[in-house]
CSV table of C-alpha atoms in Angstrom, one decimal:
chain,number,residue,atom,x,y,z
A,1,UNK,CA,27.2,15.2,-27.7
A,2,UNK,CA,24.1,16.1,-25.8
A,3,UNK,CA,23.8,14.3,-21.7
A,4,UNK,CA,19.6,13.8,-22.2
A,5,UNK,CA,20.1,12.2,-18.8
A,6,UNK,CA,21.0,15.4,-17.1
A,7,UNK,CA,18.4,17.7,-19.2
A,8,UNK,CA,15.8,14.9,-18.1
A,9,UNK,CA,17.0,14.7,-14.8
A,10,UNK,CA,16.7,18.6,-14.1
A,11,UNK,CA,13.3,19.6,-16.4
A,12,UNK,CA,12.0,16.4,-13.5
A,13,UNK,CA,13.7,17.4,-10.7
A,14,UNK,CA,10.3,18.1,-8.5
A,15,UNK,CA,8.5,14.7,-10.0
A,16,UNK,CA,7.4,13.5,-6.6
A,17,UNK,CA,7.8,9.9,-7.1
A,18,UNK,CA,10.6,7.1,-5.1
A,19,UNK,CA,14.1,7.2,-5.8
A,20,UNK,CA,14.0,3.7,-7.2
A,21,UNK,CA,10.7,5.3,-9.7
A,22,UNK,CA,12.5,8.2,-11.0
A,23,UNK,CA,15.9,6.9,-12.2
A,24,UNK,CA,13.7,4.2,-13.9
A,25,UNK,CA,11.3,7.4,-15.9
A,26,UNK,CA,14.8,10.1,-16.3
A,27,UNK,CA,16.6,6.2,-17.9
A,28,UNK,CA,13.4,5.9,-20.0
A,29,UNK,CA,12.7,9.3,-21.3
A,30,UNK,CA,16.4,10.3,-21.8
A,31,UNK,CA,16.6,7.1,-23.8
A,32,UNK,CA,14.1,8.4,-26.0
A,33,UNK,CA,15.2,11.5,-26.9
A,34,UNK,CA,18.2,10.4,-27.5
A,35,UNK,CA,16.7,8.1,-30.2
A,36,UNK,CA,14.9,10.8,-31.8
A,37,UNK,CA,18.4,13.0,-32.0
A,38,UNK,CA,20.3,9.8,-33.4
A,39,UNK,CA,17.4,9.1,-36.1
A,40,UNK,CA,17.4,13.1,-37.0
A,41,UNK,CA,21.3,13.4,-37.2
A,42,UNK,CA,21.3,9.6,-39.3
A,43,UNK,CA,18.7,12.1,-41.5
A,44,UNK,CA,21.5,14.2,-41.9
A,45,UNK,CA,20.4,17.3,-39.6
A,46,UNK,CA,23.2,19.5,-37.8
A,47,UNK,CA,23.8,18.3,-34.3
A,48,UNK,CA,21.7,21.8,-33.0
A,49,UNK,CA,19.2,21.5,-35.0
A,50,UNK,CA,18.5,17.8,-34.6
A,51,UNK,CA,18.9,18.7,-30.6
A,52,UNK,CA,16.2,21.3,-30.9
A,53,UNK,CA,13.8,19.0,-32.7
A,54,UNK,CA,14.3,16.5,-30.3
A,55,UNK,CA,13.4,18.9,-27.6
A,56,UNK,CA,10.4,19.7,-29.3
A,57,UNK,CA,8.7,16.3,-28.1
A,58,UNK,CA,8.0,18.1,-25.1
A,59,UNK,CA,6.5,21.6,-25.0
A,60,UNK,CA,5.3,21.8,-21.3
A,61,UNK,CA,7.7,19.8,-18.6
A,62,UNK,CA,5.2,20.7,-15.8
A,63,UNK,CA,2.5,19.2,-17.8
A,64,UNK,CA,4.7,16.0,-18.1
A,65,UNK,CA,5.6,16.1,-15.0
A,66,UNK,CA,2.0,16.1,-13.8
A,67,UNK,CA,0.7,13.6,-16.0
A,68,UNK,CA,3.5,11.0,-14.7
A,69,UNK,CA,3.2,11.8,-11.2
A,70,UNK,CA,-0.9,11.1,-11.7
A,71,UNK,CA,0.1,8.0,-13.2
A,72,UNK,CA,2.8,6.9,-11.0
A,73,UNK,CA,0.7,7.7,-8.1
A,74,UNK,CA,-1.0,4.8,-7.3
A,75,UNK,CA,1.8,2.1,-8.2
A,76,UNK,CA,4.0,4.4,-5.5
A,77,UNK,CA,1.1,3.9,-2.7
A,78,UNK,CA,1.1,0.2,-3.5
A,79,UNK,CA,4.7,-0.4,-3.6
A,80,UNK,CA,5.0,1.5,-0.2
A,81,UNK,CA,2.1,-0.1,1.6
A,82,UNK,CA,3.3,-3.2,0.9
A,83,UNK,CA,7.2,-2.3,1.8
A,84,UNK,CA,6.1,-0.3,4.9
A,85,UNK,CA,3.4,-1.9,6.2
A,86,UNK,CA,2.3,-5.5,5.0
A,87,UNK,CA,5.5,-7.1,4.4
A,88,UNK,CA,7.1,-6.3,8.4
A,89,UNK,CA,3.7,-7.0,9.4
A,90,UNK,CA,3.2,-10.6,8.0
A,91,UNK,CA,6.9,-11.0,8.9
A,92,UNK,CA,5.6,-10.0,13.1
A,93,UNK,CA,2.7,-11.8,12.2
A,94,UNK,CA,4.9,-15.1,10.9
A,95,UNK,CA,7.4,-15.1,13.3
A,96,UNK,CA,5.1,-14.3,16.7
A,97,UNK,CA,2.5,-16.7,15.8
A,98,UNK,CA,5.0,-19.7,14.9
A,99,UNK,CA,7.1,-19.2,18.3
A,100,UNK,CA,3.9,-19.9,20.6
A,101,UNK,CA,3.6,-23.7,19.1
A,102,UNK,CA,7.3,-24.1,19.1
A,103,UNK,CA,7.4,-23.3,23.0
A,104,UNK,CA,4.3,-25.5,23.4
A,105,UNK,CA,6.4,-28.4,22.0
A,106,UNK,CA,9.2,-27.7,23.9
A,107,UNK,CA,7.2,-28.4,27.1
A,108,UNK,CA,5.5,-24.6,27.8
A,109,UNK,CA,2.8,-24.7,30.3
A,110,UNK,CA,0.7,-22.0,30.3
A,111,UNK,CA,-0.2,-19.9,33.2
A,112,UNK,CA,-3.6,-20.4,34.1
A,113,UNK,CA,-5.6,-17.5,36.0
A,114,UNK,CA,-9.0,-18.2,37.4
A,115,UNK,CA,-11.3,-15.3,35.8
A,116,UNK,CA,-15.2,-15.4,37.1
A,117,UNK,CA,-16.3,-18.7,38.2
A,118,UNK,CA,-15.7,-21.7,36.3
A,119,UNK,CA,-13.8,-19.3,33.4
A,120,UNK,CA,-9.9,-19.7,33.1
A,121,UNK,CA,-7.9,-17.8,31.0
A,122,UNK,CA,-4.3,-18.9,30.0
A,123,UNK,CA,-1.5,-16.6,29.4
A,124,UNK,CA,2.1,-18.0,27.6
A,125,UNK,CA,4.3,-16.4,29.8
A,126,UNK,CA,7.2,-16.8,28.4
A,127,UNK,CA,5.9,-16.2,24.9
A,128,UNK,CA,4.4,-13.3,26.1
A,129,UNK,CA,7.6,-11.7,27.0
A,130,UNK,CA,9.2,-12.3,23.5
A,131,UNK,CA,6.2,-10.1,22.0
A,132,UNK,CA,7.9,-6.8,22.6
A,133,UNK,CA,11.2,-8.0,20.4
A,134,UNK,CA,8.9,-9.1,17.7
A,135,UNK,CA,6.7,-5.6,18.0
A,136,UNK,CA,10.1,-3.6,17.6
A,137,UNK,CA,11.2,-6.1,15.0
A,138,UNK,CA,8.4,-4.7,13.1
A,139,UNK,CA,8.7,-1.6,13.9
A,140,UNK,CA,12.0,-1.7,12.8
A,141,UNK,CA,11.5,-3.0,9.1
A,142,UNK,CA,8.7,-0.7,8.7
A,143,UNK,CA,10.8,2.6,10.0
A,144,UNK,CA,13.9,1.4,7.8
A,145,UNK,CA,11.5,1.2,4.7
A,146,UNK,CA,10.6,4.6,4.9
A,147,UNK,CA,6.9,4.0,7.0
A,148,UNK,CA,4.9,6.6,8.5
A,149,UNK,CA,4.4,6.5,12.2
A,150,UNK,CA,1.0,5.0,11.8
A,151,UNK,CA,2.3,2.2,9.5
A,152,UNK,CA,5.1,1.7,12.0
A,153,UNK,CA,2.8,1.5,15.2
A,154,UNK,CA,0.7,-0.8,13.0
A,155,UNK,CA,3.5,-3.2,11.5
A,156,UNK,CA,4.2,-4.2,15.3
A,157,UNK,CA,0.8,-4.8,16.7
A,158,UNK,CA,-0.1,-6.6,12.9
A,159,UNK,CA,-0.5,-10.2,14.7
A,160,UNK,CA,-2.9,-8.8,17.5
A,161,UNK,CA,-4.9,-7.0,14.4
A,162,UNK,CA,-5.2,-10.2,12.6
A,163,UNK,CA,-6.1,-12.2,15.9
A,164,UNK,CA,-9.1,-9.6,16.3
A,165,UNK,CA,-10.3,-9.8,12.5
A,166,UNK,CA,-10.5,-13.1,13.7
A,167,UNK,CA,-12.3,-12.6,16.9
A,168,UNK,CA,-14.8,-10.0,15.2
A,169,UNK,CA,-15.5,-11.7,12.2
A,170,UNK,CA,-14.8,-15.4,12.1
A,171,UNK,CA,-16.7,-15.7,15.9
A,172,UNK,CA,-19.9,-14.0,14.8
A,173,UNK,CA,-20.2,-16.3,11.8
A,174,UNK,CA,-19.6,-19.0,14.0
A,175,UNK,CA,-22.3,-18.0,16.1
A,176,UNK,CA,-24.5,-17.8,13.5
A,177,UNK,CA,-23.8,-20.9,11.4
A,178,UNK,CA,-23.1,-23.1,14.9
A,179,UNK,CA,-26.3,-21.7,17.7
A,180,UNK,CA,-24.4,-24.1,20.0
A,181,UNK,CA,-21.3,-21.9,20.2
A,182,UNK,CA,-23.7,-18.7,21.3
A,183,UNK,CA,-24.8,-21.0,23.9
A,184,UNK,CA,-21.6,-22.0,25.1
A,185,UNK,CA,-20.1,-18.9,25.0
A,186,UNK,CA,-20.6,-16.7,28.3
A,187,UNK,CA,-19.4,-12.9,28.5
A,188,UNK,CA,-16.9,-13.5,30.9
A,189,UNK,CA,-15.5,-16.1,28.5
A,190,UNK,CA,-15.5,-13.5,25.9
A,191,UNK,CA,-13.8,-11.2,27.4
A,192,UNK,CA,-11.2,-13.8,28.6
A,193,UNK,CA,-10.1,-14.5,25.3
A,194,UNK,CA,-10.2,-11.3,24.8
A,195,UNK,CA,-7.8,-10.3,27.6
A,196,UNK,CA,-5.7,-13.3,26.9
A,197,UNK,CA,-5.3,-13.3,22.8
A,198,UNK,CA,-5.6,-10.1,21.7
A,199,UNK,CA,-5.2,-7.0,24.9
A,200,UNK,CA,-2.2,-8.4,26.7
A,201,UNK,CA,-0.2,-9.6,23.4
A,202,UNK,CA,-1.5,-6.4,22.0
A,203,UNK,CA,0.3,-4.8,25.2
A,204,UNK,CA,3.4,-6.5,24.9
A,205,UNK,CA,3.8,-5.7,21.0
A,206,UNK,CA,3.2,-2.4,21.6
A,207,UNK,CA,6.3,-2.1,24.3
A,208,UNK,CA,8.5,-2.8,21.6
A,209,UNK,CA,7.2,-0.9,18.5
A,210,UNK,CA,5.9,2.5,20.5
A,211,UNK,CA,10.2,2.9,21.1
A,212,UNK,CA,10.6,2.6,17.6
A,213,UNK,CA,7.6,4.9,16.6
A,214,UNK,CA,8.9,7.7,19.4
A,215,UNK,CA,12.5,7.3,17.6
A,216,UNK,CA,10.9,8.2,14.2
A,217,UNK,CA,9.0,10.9,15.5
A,218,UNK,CA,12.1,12.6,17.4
A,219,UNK,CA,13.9,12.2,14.0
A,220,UNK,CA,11.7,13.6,12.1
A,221,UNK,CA,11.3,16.2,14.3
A,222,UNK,CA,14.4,17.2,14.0
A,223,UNK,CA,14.4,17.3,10.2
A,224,UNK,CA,12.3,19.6,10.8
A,225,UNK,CA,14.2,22.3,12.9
A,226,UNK,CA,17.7,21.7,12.1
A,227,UNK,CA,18.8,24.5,14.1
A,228,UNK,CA,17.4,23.3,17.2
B,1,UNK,CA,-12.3,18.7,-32.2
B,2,UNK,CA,-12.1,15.1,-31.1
B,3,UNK,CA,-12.4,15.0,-27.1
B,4,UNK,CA,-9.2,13.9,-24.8
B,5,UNK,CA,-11.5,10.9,-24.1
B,6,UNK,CA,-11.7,9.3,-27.7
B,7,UNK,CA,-8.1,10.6,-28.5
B,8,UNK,CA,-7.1,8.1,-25.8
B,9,UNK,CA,-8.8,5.4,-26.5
B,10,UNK,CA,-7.4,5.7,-30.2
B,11,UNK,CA,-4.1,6.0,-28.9
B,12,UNK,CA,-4.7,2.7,-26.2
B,13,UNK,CA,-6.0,0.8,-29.4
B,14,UNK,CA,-3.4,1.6,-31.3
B,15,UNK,CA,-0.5,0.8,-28.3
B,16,UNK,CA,-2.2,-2.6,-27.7
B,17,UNK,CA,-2.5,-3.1,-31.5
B,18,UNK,CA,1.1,-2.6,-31.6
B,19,UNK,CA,2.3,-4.4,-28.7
B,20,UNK,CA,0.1,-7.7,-30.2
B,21,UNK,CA,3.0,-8.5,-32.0
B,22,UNK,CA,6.0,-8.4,-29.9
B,23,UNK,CA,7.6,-6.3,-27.3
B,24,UNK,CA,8.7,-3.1,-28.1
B,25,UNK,CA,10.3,0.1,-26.0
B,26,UNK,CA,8.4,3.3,-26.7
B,27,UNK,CA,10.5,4.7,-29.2
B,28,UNK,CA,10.1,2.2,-31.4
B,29,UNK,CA,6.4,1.8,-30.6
B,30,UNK,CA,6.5,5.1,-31.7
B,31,UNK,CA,7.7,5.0,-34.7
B,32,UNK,CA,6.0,1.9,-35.7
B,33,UNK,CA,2.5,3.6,-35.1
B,34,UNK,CA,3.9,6.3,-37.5
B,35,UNK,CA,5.0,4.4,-40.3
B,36,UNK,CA,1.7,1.9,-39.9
B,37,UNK,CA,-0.8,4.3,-39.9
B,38,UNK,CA,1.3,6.8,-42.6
B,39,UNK,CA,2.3,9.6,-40.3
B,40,UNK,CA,-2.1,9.9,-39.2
B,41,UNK,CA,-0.9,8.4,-35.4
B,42,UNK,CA,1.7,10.6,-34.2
B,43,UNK,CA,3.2,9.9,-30.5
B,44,UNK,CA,5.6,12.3,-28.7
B,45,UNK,CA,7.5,11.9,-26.1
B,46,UNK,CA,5.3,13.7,-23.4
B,47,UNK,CA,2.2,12.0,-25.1
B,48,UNK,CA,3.3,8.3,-25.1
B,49,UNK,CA,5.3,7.9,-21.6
B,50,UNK,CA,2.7,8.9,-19.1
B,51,UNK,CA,-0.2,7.0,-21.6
B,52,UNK,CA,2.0,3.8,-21.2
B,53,UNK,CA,2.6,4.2,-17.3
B,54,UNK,CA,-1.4,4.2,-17.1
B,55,UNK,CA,-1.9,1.3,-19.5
B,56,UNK,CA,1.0,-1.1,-17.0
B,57,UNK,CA,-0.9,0.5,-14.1
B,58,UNK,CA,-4.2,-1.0,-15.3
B,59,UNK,CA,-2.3,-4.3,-15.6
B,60,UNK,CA,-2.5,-4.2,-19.7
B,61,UNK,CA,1.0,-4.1,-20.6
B,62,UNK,CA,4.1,-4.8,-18.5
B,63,UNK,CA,7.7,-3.0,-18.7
B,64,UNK,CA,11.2,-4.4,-18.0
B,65,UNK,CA,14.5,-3.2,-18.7
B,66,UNK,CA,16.0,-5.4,-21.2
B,67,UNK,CA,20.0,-4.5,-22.9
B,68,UNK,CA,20.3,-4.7,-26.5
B,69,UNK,CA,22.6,-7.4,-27.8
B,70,UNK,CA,23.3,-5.2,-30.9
B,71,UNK,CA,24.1,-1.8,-29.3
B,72,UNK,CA,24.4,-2.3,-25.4
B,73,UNK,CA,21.6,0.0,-24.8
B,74,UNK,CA,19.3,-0.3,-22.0
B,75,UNK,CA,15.4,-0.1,-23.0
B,76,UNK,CA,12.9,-0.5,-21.1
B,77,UNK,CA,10.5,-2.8,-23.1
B,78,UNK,CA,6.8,-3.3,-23.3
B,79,UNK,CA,4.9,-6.2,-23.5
B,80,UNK,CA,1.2,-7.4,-23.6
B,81,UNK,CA,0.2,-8.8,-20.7
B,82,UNK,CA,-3.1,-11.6,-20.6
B,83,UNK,CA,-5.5,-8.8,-19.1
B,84,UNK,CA,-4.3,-6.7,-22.1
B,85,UNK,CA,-5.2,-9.0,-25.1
B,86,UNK,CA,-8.6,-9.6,-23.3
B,87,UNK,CA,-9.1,-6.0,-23.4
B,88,UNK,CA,-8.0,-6.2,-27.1
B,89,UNK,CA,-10.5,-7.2,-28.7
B,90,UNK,CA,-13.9,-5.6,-27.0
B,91,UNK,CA,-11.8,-2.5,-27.8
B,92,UNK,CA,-11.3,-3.4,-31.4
B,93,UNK,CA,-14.8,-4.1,-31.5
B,94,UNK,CA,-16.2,-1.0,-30.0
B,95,UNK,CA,-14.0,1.6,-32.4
B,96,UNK,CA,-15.4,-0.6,-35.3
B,97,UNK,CA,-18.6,-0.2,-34.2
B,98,UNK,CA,-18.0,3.6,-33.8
B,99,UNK,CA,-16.5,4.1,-37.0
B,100,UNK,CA,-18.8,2.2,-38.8
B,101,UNK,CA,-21.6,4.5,-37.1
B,102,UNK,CA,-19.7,7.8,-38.2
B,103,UNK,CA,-19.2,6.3,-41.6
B,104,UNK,CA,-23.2,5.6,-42.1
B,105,UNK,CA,-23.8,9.2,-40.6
B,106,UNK,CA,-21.5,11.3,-42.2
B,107,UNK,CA,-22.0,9.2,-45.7
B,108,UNK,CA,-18.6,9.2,-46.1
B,109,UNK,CA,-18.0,5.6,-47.7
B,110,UNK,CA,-14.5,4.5,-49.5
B,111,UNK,CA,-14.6,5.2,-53.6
């Protein structure tokens, strides 16, 4: 009896795909072969012979191996981005966003600091200081799916990136479609909301991912140079 | 010698083709393309696999592991998926169009 698992398993055993990826391919193909052996033996072969025929649907491994980590390739980079870097970011995104008008029903008065002139900007204290748990939360879910450290740094700031899509590309277009909003707008108020939605959040997200970022980089590290 | 470029599109055609009526897992895909076309389409292992993990990349076919009721064994099985039987048929079309053109230039004509 012939273990095609195990022959798969070792002629794949550099096939640089996920875990998850390559027990699904070594299943499939060992499957296969197996097949082919059955049908050649039910055709009366000898068990070696029908083995070596078998074989014979693959006369370069490398080459296979090549050909399936090409094909693989961008199903793996999709699969990961969105593991390690959308999902904990819409969930920092989701979570951050949806405290601020829970507070504000609960009675939250924002602190309001006079900026240049008539301009205020108002900062959510108290939401504010959650920002760091939800940056690490992030972090977290990002690092524990494998992440890079960019993909980690970026799954905690996610909500501030949104918030400045927003600011860069939905407050142009509203300058342009509304002329009323570019007169209303002063710099100082610009750069209030600014300050308020997107530097000081962005701050505080950053205090509780960059923790989680330096952790994965002082592991890794040490991957690196076990003997140190 | 027929280029790597029409030699895939043959065996794409003849995958979808295949696929049009029913799922299948590739050994059986396989061997169905042999017997159909009288041992002319011939699929091996190292040909077929990474062929079919393009196709589901492109969004034409879908594969899921399915257990056989009969034997217990676990396949992974194929199926078409909407954006592959839209592709079906402009590919159908075009390798008619193509043979159709070789057949007028070569002359060579059924008896």
């Amino acid at each position: 009896m012939h273990d095609w698992r195990e022959l798969v398993q070792s002629k794949l055993a550099e096939l640089p795909v996920s875990p998850g990826t390559k027990t699904d391919v070594v299943d499939e193909l060992a499957g296969h072969l197996e097949e082919v052996y059955e049908e050649l033996r039910r055709q009366g072969m000898t068990e070696e012979l029908a083995a070596q025929r078998a074989m014979r649907q693959v006369t370069d491994w490398n080459a296979l191996q090549r050909h399936i980590r090409k094909a693989k390739e961008r199903e793996e980079l999709m699969h990961n981005r969105v593991r390690q870097l959308w999902f904990p970011g819409l969930l920092t995104l989701i979570l951050s966003t949806g405290l601020l008008p829970m507070l504000l029903k609960l009675g939250l008065e924002p602190r309001i600091v006079s900026w240049s002139g008539p301009e205020t900007i108002l900062f959510y204290v108290p939401w504010l200081m959650t920002l760091p748990l939800f940056g690490a939360l992030g972090a977290y879910v990002s690092l524990r799916a494998g992440g890079p450290a960019r993909a980690i740094l970026l799954s905690g700031v996610f909500p501030v990136l949104s918030l400045a899509a927003c600011f860069f590309v939905i407050l142009p277009l509203s300058i342009v479609l509304d002329r009323s909003i570019a007169f209303h707008l002063t710099l100082a108020g610009f750069l209030g909301l600014l300050l308020s939605w997107i530097a000081v959040p962005g701050a505080a997200l950053l205090i509780g991912a960059l923790p989680i970022q330096i952790l994965h980089a002082r592991e890794a590290n040490s991957q690196r140079m076990p003997g140190a | 010698m027929i280029r790597a470029g029409v030699k895939r599109g043959t065996a794409e055609l003849a995958v979808l083709s295949i696929l049009e009526d029913g799922p299948l897992h590739g050994y059986e895909m396989a061997r169905r393309i042999e017997e159909q076309t009288k041992g002319a389409l011939r699929f091996t292992l190292a040909a077929l696999y990474p062929m079919l993990y393009c196709m589901e990349q492109r969004g034409w076919i879908r594969g899921a592991w399915e257990t056989s009721s009969s034997s217990g064994r676990r396949r992974r099985c194929y199926r078409l998926t909407p954006a592959g039987k839209k592709k079906l048929s402009p590919l159908r079309r075009e390798w008619a169009e193509l043979f159709g053109a070789l057949q007028r230039l070569t002359k060579v004509s059924h008896a």
